[in-house]
């Protein structure tokens, strides 16, 4: 049962990822990324991390993707130009991608981590639920938590400054 | 399900994202491919957290999600600013960072 769920979610994640890079229209790319994110949330649930899966669906597939859809609708899904500045980019790029995957796979499978081939240790019922993650975030990792909140504030202010309409002083 | 399946899937997703960054020219699709790579990293973090058996890797994954949200906000702000100045949204035309 677990294997079936894993392969369904893995096919969804991989298909979504390929859809993101294969679609000509950016709007369809965003929709493919939403499929990818939901499949990843299912994979997180298989790894018994309920809070990360919920945050994935709520934050990513909910909030961030809405932002993407708004910007795609504002900018408009223009087609890409056929001009190729680097000769043979269409052939070289897949070779480099495959080489990167082979390199990563070799690095993982030849590592000396013995626990990699096992199911992982047995964990008790509360593993990865919001209470456990919240306790870790607010006790052990309080400083990274606060730093990330300041970073979010800075990013929001920066986005307002970047996207605000200041045409008159530029002209 | 053993952990190495998840790690190999994460490597595959990361390579797919990198391939998209190499192939595509629209800045918006490149941002989407960056999301793919960050999510592949998140999958590896959560899988290693399950392998070790404590929740610290999951906290790391949540922080990575926050960083990804910041990157999206600033990147989309840049795209809107570029669009307002009537500059074509193509990374080959944007290689000189001048207004």
PDB file of C-alpha atoms in Angstrom:
ATOM      1  CA  UNK A   1       0.000   0.000   0.000  1.00  0.00           C
ATOM      2  CA  UNK A   2       2.782   2.399   0.943  1.00  0.00           C
ATOM      3  CA  UNK A   3       4.685   1.539  -2.225  1.00  0.00           C
ATOM      4  CA  UNK A   4       1.627   2.195  -4.383  1.00  0.00           C
ATOM      5  CA  UNK A   5       1.069   5.586  -2.749  1.00  0.00           C
ATOM      6  CA  UNK A   6       4.746   6.446  -3.133  1.00  0.00           C
ATOM      7  CA  UNK A   7       4.797   5.663  -6.830  1.00  0.00           C
ATOM      8  CA  UNK A   8       1.547   7.538  -7.510  1.00  0.00           C
ATOM      9  CA  UNK A   9       2.882  10.606  -5.694  1.00  0.00           C
ATOM     10  CA  UNK A  10       6.297  10.280  -7.335  1.00  0.00           C
ATOM     11  CA  UNK A  11       4.758  10.120 -10.805  1.00  0.00           C
ATOM     12  CA  UNK A  12       2.645  13.169  -9.958  1.00  0.00           C
ATOM     13  CA  UNK A  13       5.658  15.105  -8.691  1.00  0.00           C
ATOM     14  CA  UNK A  14       7.836  14.214 -11.657  1.00  0.00           C
ATOM     15  CA  UNK A  15       5.051  14.809 -14.172  1.00  0.00           C
ATOM     16  CA  UNK A  16       4.354  18.205 -12.620  1.00  0.00           C
ATOM     17  CA  UNK A  17       8.034  19.103 -12.745  1.00  0.00           C
ATOM     18  CA  UNK A  18       8.310  18.114 -16.406  1.00  0.00           C
ATOM     19  CA  UNK A  19       5.100  20.023 -17.121  1.00  0.00           C
ATOM     20  CA  UNK A  20       6.624  23.172 -15.600  1.00  0.00           C
ATOM     21  CA  UNK A  21       9.577  23.137 -17.984  1.00  0.00           C
ATOM     22  CA  UNK A  22       7.705  21.811 -21.044  1.00  0.00           C
ATOM     23  CA  UNK A  23       4.665  24.121 -21.230  1.00  0.00           C
ATOM     24  CA  UNK A  24       4.948  27.096 -23.573  1.00  0.00           C
ATOM     25  CA  UNK A  25       2.388  29.184 -21.698  1.00  0.00           C
ATOM     26  CA  UNK A  26       3.548  30.287 -18.186  1.00  0.00           C
ATOM     27  CA  UNK A  27      -0.002  29.904 -16.889  1.00  0.00           C
ATOM     28  CA  UNK A  28       0.044  26.164 -17.600  1.00  0.00           C
ATOM     29  CA  UNK A  29       3.483  25.987 -15.997  1.00  0.00           C
ATOM     30  CA  UNK A  30       2.005  27.430 -12.801  1.00  0.00           C
ATOM     31  CA  UNK A  31      -0.829  24.866 -12.899  1.00  0.00           C
ATOM     32  CA  UNK A  32       1.705  22.049 -13.384  1.00  0.00           C
ATOM     33  CA  UNK A  33       3.663  23.344 -10.385  1.00  0.00           C
ATOM     34  CA  UNK A  34       0.486  23.133  -8.276  1.00  0.00           C
ATOM     35  CA  UNK A  35       0.144  19.431  -9.224  1.00  0.00           C
ATOM     36  CA  UNK A  36       3.810  18.976  -8.276  1.00  0.00           C
ATOM     37  CA  UNK A  37       3.318  20.653  -4.892  1.00  0.00           C
ATOM     38  CA  UNK A  38       0.286  18.528  -3.996  1.00  0.00           C
ATOM     39  CA  UNK A  39       2.193  15.353  -4.892  1.00  0.00           C
ATOM     40  CA  UNK A  40       5.097  16.497  -2.723  1.00  0.00           C
ATOM     41  CA  UNK A  41       2.678  17.054   0.166  1.00  0.00           C
ATOM     42  CA  UNK A  42       1.564  13.416  -0.224  1.00  0.00           C
ATOM     43  CA  UNK A  43       5.228  12.343  -0.117  1.00  0.00           C
ATOM     44  CA  UNK A  44       5.740  14.375   3.066  1.00  0.00           C
ATOM     45  CA  UNK A  45       2.772  12.574   4.603  1.00  0.00           C
ATOM     46  CA  UNK A  46       4.365   9.237   3.680  1.00  0.00           C
ATOM     47  CA  UNK A  47       7.457  10.406   5.589  1.00  0.00           C
ATOM     48  CA  UNK A  48       5.208  11.067   8.659  1.00  0.00           C
ATOM     49  CA  UNK A  49       5.680  14.824   8.624  1.00  0.00           C
ATOM     50  CA  UNK A  50       2.142  16.121   8.818  1.00  0.00           C
ATOM     51  CA  UNK A  51       2.992  19.728   9.631  1.00  0.00           C
ATOM     52  CA  UNK A  52       5.331  20.175   6.664  1.00  0.00           C
ATOM     53  CA  UNK A  53       2.713  18.637   4.368  1.00  0.00           C
ATOM     54  CA  UNK A  54       0.020  20.992   5.678  1.00  0.00           C
ATOM     55  CA  UNK A  55       2.332  24.002   5.357  1.00  0.00           C
ATOM     56  CA  UNK A  56       3.176  22.905   1.821  1.00  0.00           C
ATOM     57  CA  UNK A  57      -0.483  22.876   0.811  1.00  0.00           C
ATOM     58  CA  UNK A  58      -1.506  26.036   2.677  1.00  0.00           C
ATOM     59  CA  UNK A  59       1.543  28.240   2.081  1.00  0.00           C
ATOM     60  CA  UNK A  60       2.779  27.036  -1.300  1.00  0.00           C
ATOM     61  CA  UNK A  61      -0.184  25.700  -3.202  1.00  0.00           C
ATOM     62  CA  UNK A  62      -2.447  28.265  -1.553  1.00  0.00           C
ATOM     63  CA  UNK A  63      -0.672  31.589  -1.110  1.00  0.00           C
ATOM     64  CA  UNK A  64       2.442  31.558  -3.287  1.00  0.00           C
ATOM     65  CA  UNK A  65       0.706  30.074  -6.300  1.00  0.00           C
ATOM     66  CA  UNK A  66      -2.063  32.687  -6.090  1.00  0.00           C
ATOM     67  CA  UNK A  67       0.682  35.327  -6.282  1.00  0.00           C
ATOM     68  CA  UNK A  68       2.110  33.611  -9.355  1.00  0.00           C
ATOM     69  CA  UNK A  69      -1.291  33.418 -11.042  1.00  0.00           C
ATOM     70  CA  UNK A  70      -1.891  37.134 -10.417  1.00  0.00           C
ATOM     71  CA  UNK A  71       1.486  38.130 -11.882  1.00  0.00           C
ATOM     72  CA  UNK A  72       1.041  35.832 -14.903  1.00  0.00           C
ATOM     73  CA  UNK A  73      -2.368  37.383 -15.493  1.00  0.00           C
ATOM     74  CA  UNK A  74      -0.889  40.891 -15.157  1.00  0.00           C
ATOM     75  CA  UNK A  75       2.181  40.363 -17.324  1.00  0.00           C
ATOM     76  CA  UNK A  76       0.470  38.067 -19.798  1.00  0.00           C
ATOM     77  CA  UNK A  77       1.793  34.783 -21.037  1.00  0.00           C
ATOM     78  CA  UNK A  78       3.974  35.874 -23.902  1.00  0.00           C
ATOM     79  CA  UNK A  79       5.628  33.240 -26.025  1.00  0.00           C
ATOM     80  CA  UNK A  80       9.379  32.960 -25.909  1.00  0.00           C
ATOM     81  CA  UNK A  81      11.508  34.186 -28.747  1.00  0.00           C
ATOM     82  CA  UNK A  82      13.088  31.628 -31.021  1.00  0.00           C
ATOM     83  CA  UNK A  83      16.421  33.397 -30.906  1.00  0.00           C
ATOM     84  CA  UNK A  84      19.116  31.119 -29.520  1.00  0.00           C
ATOM     85  CA  UNK A  85      22.165  32.988 -28.299  1.00  0.00           C
ATOM     86  CA  UNK A  86      24.197  29.919 -27.428  1.00  0.00           C
ATOM     87  CA  UNK A  87      24.543  27.487 -30.308  1.00  0.00           C
ATOM     88  CA  UNK A  88      23.325  24.040 -29.438  1.00  0.00           C
ATOM     89  CA  UNK A  89      21.677  25.078 -26.157  1.00  0.00           C
ATOM     90  CA  UNK A  90      18.750  22.749 -26.815  1.00  0.00           C
ATOM     91  CA  UNK A  91      21.071  19.774 -27.020  1.00  0.00           C
ATOM     92  CA  UNK A  92      23.640  20.754 -24.418  1.00  0.00           C
ATOM     93  CA  UNK A  93      21.147  21.567 -21.634  1.00  0.00           C
ATOM     94  CA  UNK A  94      19.558  18.058 -21.417  1.00  0.00           C
ATOM     95  CA  UNK A  95      23.034  16.521 -21.372  1.00  0.00           C
ATOM     96  CA  UNK A  96      24.003  18.752 -18.446  1.00  0.00           C
ATOM     97  CA  UNK A  97      20.735  17.942 -16.638  1.00  0.00           C
ATOM     98  CA  UNK A  98      21.269  14.199 -17.027  1.00  0.00           C
ATOM     99  CA  UNK A  99      24.877  14.577 -15.901  1.00  0.00           C
ATOM    100  CA  UNK A 100      23.726  16.449 -12.791  1.00  0.00           C
ATOM    101  CA  UNK A 101      21.210  13.703 -11.947  1.00  0.00           C
ATOM    102  CA  UNK A 102      23.791  10.940 -12.419  1.00  0.00           C
ATOM    103  CA  UNK A 103      26.247  12.834 -10.250  1.00  0.00           C
ATOM    104  CA  UNK A 104      23.694  13.344  -7.460  1.00  0.00           C
ATOM    105  CA  UNK A 105      22.524   9.718  -7.646  1.00  0.00           C
ATOM    106  CA  UNK A 106      26.100   8.426  -7.467  1.00  0.00           C
ATOM    107  CA  UNK A 107      26.832  10.740  -4.551  1.00  0.00           C
ATOM    108  CA  UNK A 108      23.765   9.456  -2.651  1.00  0.00           C
ATOM    109  CA  UNK A 109      24.023   5.760  -3.435  1.00  0.00           C
ATOM    110  CA  UNK A 110      27.743   5.494  -2.810  1.00  0.00           C
ATOM    111  CA  UNK A 111      27.577   7.304   0.514  1.00  0.00           C
ATOM    112  CA  UNK A 112      28.396   5.407   3.657  1.00  0.00           C
ATOM    113  CA  UNK A 113      25.029   6.138   5.294  1.00  0.00           C
ATOM    114  CA  UNK A 114      23.899   2.631   6.192  1.00  0.00           C
ATOM    115  CA  UNK A 115      20.438   3.743   7.275  1.00  0.00           C
ATOM    116  CA  UNK A 116      19.695   4.984   3.758  1.00  0.00           C
ATOM    117  CA  UNK A 117      18.502   1.586   2.576  1.00  0.00           C
ATOM    118  CA  UNK A 118      16.119   1.066   5.499  1.00  0.00           C
ATOM    119  CA  UNK A 119      12.682   2.359   6.358  1.00  0.00           C
ATOM    120  CA  UNK A 120      13.963   4.627   9.092  1.00  0.00           C
ATOM    121  CA  UNK A 121      13.522   4.048  12.827  1.00  0.00           C
ATOM    122  CA  UNK A 122      10.118   3.453  14.355  1.00  0.00           C
ATOM    123  CA  UNK A 123       8.706   6.747  15.607  1.00  0.00           C
ATOM    124  CA  UNK A 124       5.981   7.355  18.111  1.00  0.00           C
ATOM    125  CA  UNK A 125       2.590   8.772  17.177  1.00  0.00           C
ATOM    126  CA  UNK A 126       3.381  12.455  17.679  1.00  0.00           C
ATOM    127  CA  UNK A 127       6.313  12.593  15.270  1.00  0.00           C
ATOM    128  CA  UNK A 128       6.165  15.591  12.947  1.00  0.00           C
ATOM    129  CA  UNK A 129       2.759  16.844  14.040  1.00  0.00           C
ATOM    130  CA  UNK A 130       2.204  20.592  14.619  1.00  0.00           C
ATOM    131  CA  UNK A 131       2.779  20.338  18.372  1.00  0.00           C
ATOM    132  CA  UNK A 132       6.209  18.742  17.999  1.00  0.00           C
ATOM    133  CA  UNK A 133       7.344  21.129  15.257  1.00  0.00           C
ATOM    134  CA  UNK A 134       5.989  24.132  17.151  1.00  0.00           C
ATOM    135  CA  UNK A 135       7.850  23.114  20.280  1.00  0.00           C
ATOM    136  CA  UNK A 136      11.080  22.773  18.291  1.00  0.00           C
ATOM    137  CA  UNK A 137      10.535  26.110  16.521  1.00  0.00           C
ATOM    138  CA  UNK A 138       9.787  28.092  19.663  1.00  0.00           C
ATOM    139  CA  UNK A 139      12.313  26.479  21.974  1.00  0.00           C
ATOM    140  CA  UNK A 140      15.358  25.139  20.201  1.00  0.00           C
ATOM    141  CA  UNK A 141      15.168  27.116  16.962  1.00  0.00           C
ATOM    142  CA  UNK A 142      13.810  30.419  18.249  1.00  0.00           C
ATOM    143  CA  UNK A 143      16.584  32.511  16.698  1.00  0.00           C
ATOM    144  CA  UNK A 144      16.189  31.129  13.124  1.00  0.00           C
ATOM    145  CA  UNK A 145      12.421  31.517  13.518  1.00  0.00           C
ATOM    146  CA  UNK A 146      12.729  35.211  14.412  1.00  0.00           C
ATOM    147  CA  UNK A 147      15.369  35.787  11.731  1.00  0.00           C
ATOM    148  CA  UNK A 148      13.087  34.276   9.083  1.00  0.00           C
ATOM    149  CA  UNK A 149      10.219  36.502  10.234  1.00  0.00           C
ATOM    150  CA  UNK A 150      12.442  39.592   9.845  1.00  0.00           C
ATOM    151  CA  UNK A 151      13.474  38.310   6.407  1.00  0.00           C
ATOM    152  CA  UNK A 152       9.818  37.963   5.395  1.00  0.00           C
ATOM    153  CA  UNK A 153       9.137  41.532   6.505  1.00  0.00           C
ATOM    154  CA  UNK A 154      12.141  42.791   4.537  1.00  0.00           C
ATOM    155  CA  UNK A 155      11.022  40.889   1.442  1.00  0.00           C
ATOM    156  CA  UNK A 156       7.501  42.325   1.677  1.00  0.00           C
ATOM    157  CA  UNK A 157       8.811  45.902   2.004  1.00  0.00           C
ATOM    158  CA  UNK A 158      11.285  45.293  -0.819  1.00  0.00           C
ATOM    159  CA  UNK A 159       8.574  43.987  -3.111  1.00  0.00           C
ATOM    160  CA  UNK A 160       6.418  47.047  -2.426  1.00  0.00           C
ATOM    161  CA  UNK A 161       9.360  49.337  -3.222  1.00  0.00           C
ATOM    162  CA  UNK A 162      10.211  47.391  -6.391  1.00  0.00           C
ATOM    163  CA  UNK A 163       6.715  47.154  -7.792  1.00  0.00           C
ATOM    164  CA  UNK A 164       5.386  50.562  -6.764  1.00  0.00           C
ATOM    165  CA  UNK A 165       4.517  53.006  -9.507  1.00  0.00           C
ATOM    166  CA  UNK A 166       7.226  55.680  -9.644  1.00  0.00           C
ATOM    167  CA  UNK A 167       7.066  56.447 -13.315  1.00  0.00           C
ATOM    168  CA  UNK A 168       7.250  60.232 -12.906  1.00  0.00           C
ATOM    169  CA  UNK A 169      10.753  60.295 -11.438  1.00  0.00           C
ATOM    170  CA  UNK A 170      12.078  57.777 -13.934  1.00  0.00           C
ATOM    171  CA  UNK A 171      10.941  59.677 -16.995  1.00  0.00           C
TER     172      UNK A 171
ATOM    173  CA  UNK B   1       9.409   2.345   1.731  1.00  0.00           C
ATOM    174  CA  UNK B   2      13.133   2.785   2.195  1.00  0.00           C
ATOM    175  CA  UNK B   3      14.628   6.251   2.418  1.00  0.00           C
ATOM    176  CA  UNK B   4      16.871   6.046  -0.641  1.00  0.00           C
ATOM    177  CA  UNK B   5      13.842   6.044  -2.959  1.00  0.00           C
ATOM    178  CA  UNK B   6      12.901   9.459  -1.624  1.00  0.00           C
ATOM    179  CA  UNK B   7      16.465  10.741  -1.955  1.00  0.00           C
ATOM    180  CA  UNK B   8      16.788   9.531  -5.556  1.00  0.00           C
ATOM    181  CA  UNK B   9      13.419  11.101  -6.403  1.00  0.00           C
ATOM    182  CA  UNK B  10      14.620  14.349  -4.851  1.00  0.00           C
ATOM    183  CA  UNK B  11      17.799  14.209  -6.982  1.00  0.00           C
ATOM    184  CA  UNK B  12      15.652  13.638 -10.083  1.00  0.00           C
ATOM    185  CA  UNK B  13      13.421  16.603  -9.272  1.00  0.00           C
ATOM    186  CA  UNK B  14      16.447  18.807  -8.599  1.00  0.00           C
ATOM    187  CA  UNK B  15      17.977  17.864 -11.957  1.00  0.00           C
ATOM    188  CA  UNK B  16      14.642  18.597 -13.665  1.00  0.00           C
ATOM    189  CA  UNK B  17      14.573  22.070 -12.125  1.00  0.00           C
ATOM    190  CA  UNK B  18      18.165  22.750 -13.172  1.00  0.00           C
ATOM    191  CA  UNK B  19      17.341  21.588 -16.705  1.00  0.00           C
ATOM    192  CA  UNK B  20      14.428  24.021 -16.810  1.00  0.00           C
ATOM    193  CA  UNK B  21      16.685  26.906 -15.758  1.00  0.00           C
ATOM    194  CA  UNK B  22      19.120  25.983 -18.539  1.00  0.00           C
ATOM    195  CA  UNK B  23      16.410  25.674 -21.189  1.00  0.00           C
ATOM    196  CA  UNK B  24      13.843  28.391 -20.578  1.00  0.00           C
ATOM    197  CA  UNK B  25      14.204  32.135 -21.124  1.00  0.00           C
ATOM    198  CA  UNK B  26      11.153  33.621 -19.456  1.00  0.00           C
ATOM    199  CA  UNK B  27      12.110  34.935 -15.983  1.00  0.00           C
ATOM    200  CA  UNK B  28       8.789  33.715 -14.614  1.00  0.00           C
ATOM    201  CA  UNK B  29       9.412  30.114 -15.672  1.00  0.00           C
ATOM    202  CA  UNK B  30      12.941  30.354 -14.275  1.00  0.00           C
ATOM    203  CA  UNK B  31      11.447  31.374 -10.912  1.00  0.00           C
ATOM    204  CA  UNK B  32       9.125  28.349 -11.130  1.00  0.00           C
ATOM    205  CA  UNK B  33      12.136  26.104 -11.795  1.00  0.00           C
ATOM    206  CA  UNK B  34      13.880  27.588  -8.744  1.00  0.00           C
ATOM    207  CA  UNK B  35      10.802  26.536  -6.776  1.00  0.00           C
ATOM    208  CA  UNK B  36      11.220  23.018  -8.147  1.00  0.00           C
ATOM    209  CA  UNK B  37      14.832  22.897  -6.965  1.00  0.00           C
ATOM    210  CA  UNK B  38      13.987  24.265  -3.506  1.00  0.00           C
ATOM    211  CA  UNK B  39      11.202  21.703  -3.159  1.00  0.00           C
ATOM    212  CA  UNK B  40      13.546  18.895  -4.146  1.00  0.00           C
ATOM    213  CA  UNK B  41      15.876  20.070  -1.396  1.00  0.00           C
ATOM    214  CA  UNK B  42      12.930  20.116   1.028  1.00  0.00           C
ATOM    215  CA  UNK B  43      12.061  16.524   0.126  1.00  0.00           C
ATOM    216  CA  UNK B  44      15.633  15.445   0.853  1.00  0.00           C
ATOM    217  CA  UNK B  45      15.606  17.315   4.176  1.00  0.00           C
ATOM    218  CA  UNK B  46      12.360  15.685   5.306  1.00  0.00           C
ATOM    219  CA  UNK B  47      13.564  12.246   4.151  1.00  0.00           C
ATOM    220  CA  UNK B  48      16.801  12.612   6.128  1.00  0.00           C
ATOM    221  CA  UNK B  49      14.790  13.823   9.124  1.00  0.00           C
ATOM    222  CA  UNK B  50      12.742  10.608   8.912  1.00  0.00           C
ATOM    223  CA  UNK B  51      15.937   8.582   8.553  1.00  0.00           C
ATOM    224  CA  UNK B  52      17.497  10.071  11.680  1.00  0.00           C
ATOM    225  CA  UNK B  53      14.200   9.982  13.534  1.00  0.00           C
ATOM    226  CA  UNK B  54      13.974  13.498  14.949  1.00  0.00           C
ATOM    227  CA  UNK B  55      12.075  16.529  13.777  1.00  0.00           C
ATOM    228  CA  UNK B  56      14.906  19.017  13.303  1.00  0.00           C
ATOM    229  CA  UNK B  57      15.121  18.446   9.555  1.00  0.00           C
ATOM    230  CA  UNK B  58      11.436  19.296   9.286  1.00  0.00           C
ATOM    231  CA  UNK B  59      12.054  22.627  11.021  1.00  0.00           C
ATOM    232  CA  UNK B  60      14.790  23.199   8.435  1.00  0.00           C
ATOM    233  CA  UNK B  61      12.287  22.426   5.660  1.00  0.00           C
ATOM    234  CA  UNK B  62       9.809  24.955   7.082  1.00  0.00           C
ATOM    235  CA  UNK B  63      12.534  27.626   7.151  1.00  0.00           C
ATOM    236  CA  UNK B  64      13.412  26.782   3.525  1.00  0.00           C
ATOM    237  CA  UNK B  65       9.739  27.329   2.665  1.00  0.00           C
ATOM    238  CA  UNK B  66       9.928  30.807   4.222  1.00  0.00           C
ATOM    239  CA  UNK B  67      13.073  31.588   2.206  1.00  0.00           C
ATOM    240  CA  UNK B  68      11.314  30.387  -0.968  1.00  0.00           C
ATOM    241  CA  UNK B  69       8.350  32.677  -0.242  1.00  0.00           C
ATOM    242  CA  UNK B  70      10.718  35.654   0.178  1.00  0.00           C
ATOM    243  CA  UNK B  71      12.474  34.816  -3.075  1.00  0.00           C
ATOM    244  CA  UNK B  72       9.156  34.574  -4.915  1.00  0.00           C
ATOM    245  CA  UNK B  73       7.946  37.908  -3.567  1.00  0.00           C
ATOM    246  CA  UNK B  74      11.100  39.783  -4.552  1.00  0.00           C
ATOM    247  CA  UNK B  75      11.396  37.997  -7.903  1.00  0.00           C
ATOM    248  CA  UNK B  76       7.814  38.697  -8.895  1.00  0.00           C
ATOM    249  CA  UNK B  77       8.245  42.325  -7.796  1.00  0.00           C
ATOM    250  CA  UNK B  78      11.242  42.560 -10.132  1.00  0.00           C
ATOM    251  CA  UNK B  79       9.239  40.999 -12.973  1.00  0.00           C
ATOM    252  CA  UNK B  80       6.418  43.507 -12.481  1.00  0.00           C
ATOM    253  CA  UNK B  81       8.944  46.375 -12.417  1.00  0.00           C
ATOM    254  CA  UNK B  82      10.596  45.101 -15.623  1.00  0.00           C
ATOM    255  CA  UNK B  83       7.199  44.775 -17.301  1.00  0.00           C
ATOM    256  CA  UNK B  84       6.229  48.320 -16.338  1.00  0.00           C
ATOM    257  CA  UNK B  85       9.350  49.710 -18.021  1.00  0.00           C
ATOM    258  CA  UNK B  86       8.406  47.937 -21.272  1.00  0.00           C
ATOM    259  CA  UNK B  87      11.572  45.841 -21.272  1.00  0.00           C
ATOM    260  CA  UNK B  88      10.992  42.424 -22.879  1.00  0.00           C
ATOM    261  CA  UNK B  89      10.718  39.626 -20.337  1.00  0.00           C
ATOM    262  CA  UNK B  90      13.589  37.555 -21.648  1.00  0.00           C
ATOM    263  CA  UNK B  91      16.686  36.776 -19.626  1.00  0.00           C
ATOM    264  CA  UNK B  92      18.927  37.141 -22.676  1.00  0.00           C
ATOM    265  CA  UNK B  93      17.826  40.746 -23.104  1.00  0.00           C
ATOM    266  CA  UNK B  94      18.190  41.373 -19.376  1.00  0.00           C
ATOM    267  CA  UNK B  95      21.813  40.392 -19.039  1.00  0.00           C
ATOM    268  CA  UNK B  96      22.995  43.955 -18.694  1.00  0.00           C
ATOM    269  CA  UNK B  97      21.555  45.146 -15.408  1.00  0.00           C
ATOM    270  CA  UNK B  98      20.913  48.694 -16.528  1.00  0.00           C
ATOM    271  CA  UNK B  99      17.622  50.560 -16.540  1.00  0.00           C
TER     272      UNK B  99
END
